[in-house]
Short mmCIF file of C-alpha atoms in Angstrom, two decimals:
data_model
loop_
_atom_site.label_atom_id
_atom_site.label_comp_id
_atom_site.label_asym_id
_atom_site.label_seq_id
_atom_site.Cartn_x
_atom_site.Cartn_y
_atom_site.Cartn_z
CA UNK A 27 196.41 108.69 50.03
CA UNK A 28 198.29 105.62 49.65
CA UNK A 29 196.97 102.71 47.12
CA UNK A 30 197.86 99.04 47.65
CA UNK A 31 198.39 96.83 44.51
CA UNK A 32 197.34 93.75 45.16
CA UNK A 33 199.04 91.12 43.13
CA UNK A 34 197.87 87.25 42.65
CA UNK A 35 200.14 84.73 44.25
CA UNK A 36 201.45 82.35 41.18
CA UNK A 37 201.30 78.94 41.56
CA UNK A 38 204.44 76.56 42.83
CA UNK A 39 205.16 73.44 39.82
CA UNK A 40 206.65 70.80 40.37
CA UNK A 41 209.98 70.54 38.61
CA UNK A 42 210.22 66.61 38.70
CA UNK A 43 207.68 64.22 37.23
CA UNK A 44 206.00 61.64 39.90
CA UNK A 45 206.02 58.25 38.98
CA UNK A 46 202.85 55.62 40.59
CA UNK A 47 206.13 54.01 42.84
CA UNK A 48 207.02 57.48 44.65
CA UNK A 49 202.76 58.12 45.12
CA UNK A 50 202.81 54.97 46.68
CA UNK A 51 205.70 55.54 48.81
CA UNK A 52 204.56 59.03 49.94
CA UNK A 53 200.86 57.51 51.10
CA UNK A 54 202.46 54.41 53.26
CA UNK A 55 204.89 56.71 54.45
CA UNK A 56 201.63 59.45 55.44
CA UNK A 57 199.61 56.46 56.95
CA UNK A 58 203.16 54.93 58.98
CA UNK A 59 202.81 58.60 60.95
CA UNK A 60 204.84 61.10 58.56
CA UNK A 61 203.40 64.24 57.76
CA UNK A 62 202.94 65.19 54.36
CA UNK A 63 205.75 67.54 53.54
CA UNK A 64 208.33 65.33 54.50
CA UNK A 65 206.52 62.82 52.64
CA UNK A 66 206.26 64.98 49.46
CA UNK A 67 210.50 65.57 49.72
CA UNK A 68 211.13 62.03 49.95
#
């Protein structure tokens, strides 16, 4: 019989420290019609 280790997925962190200016950015660019994830590698 075969046993299936489940392992828990870790966590992603961010390597870079967000300032308030690049949070702003991201939500004007969200609400201006870009998704999220390009908003979050801007």
């Amino acid at each position: 019989m075969i046993h299936n280790v489940h392992r828990k997925k870790k966590t992603k962190k961010p390597n870079q420290k967000y300032t308030e200016a690049d949070i702003e950015k991201a939500f004007e660019a969200i609400e201006n019609g870009m998704s999220q994830r390009k908003a979050a590698r801007q």
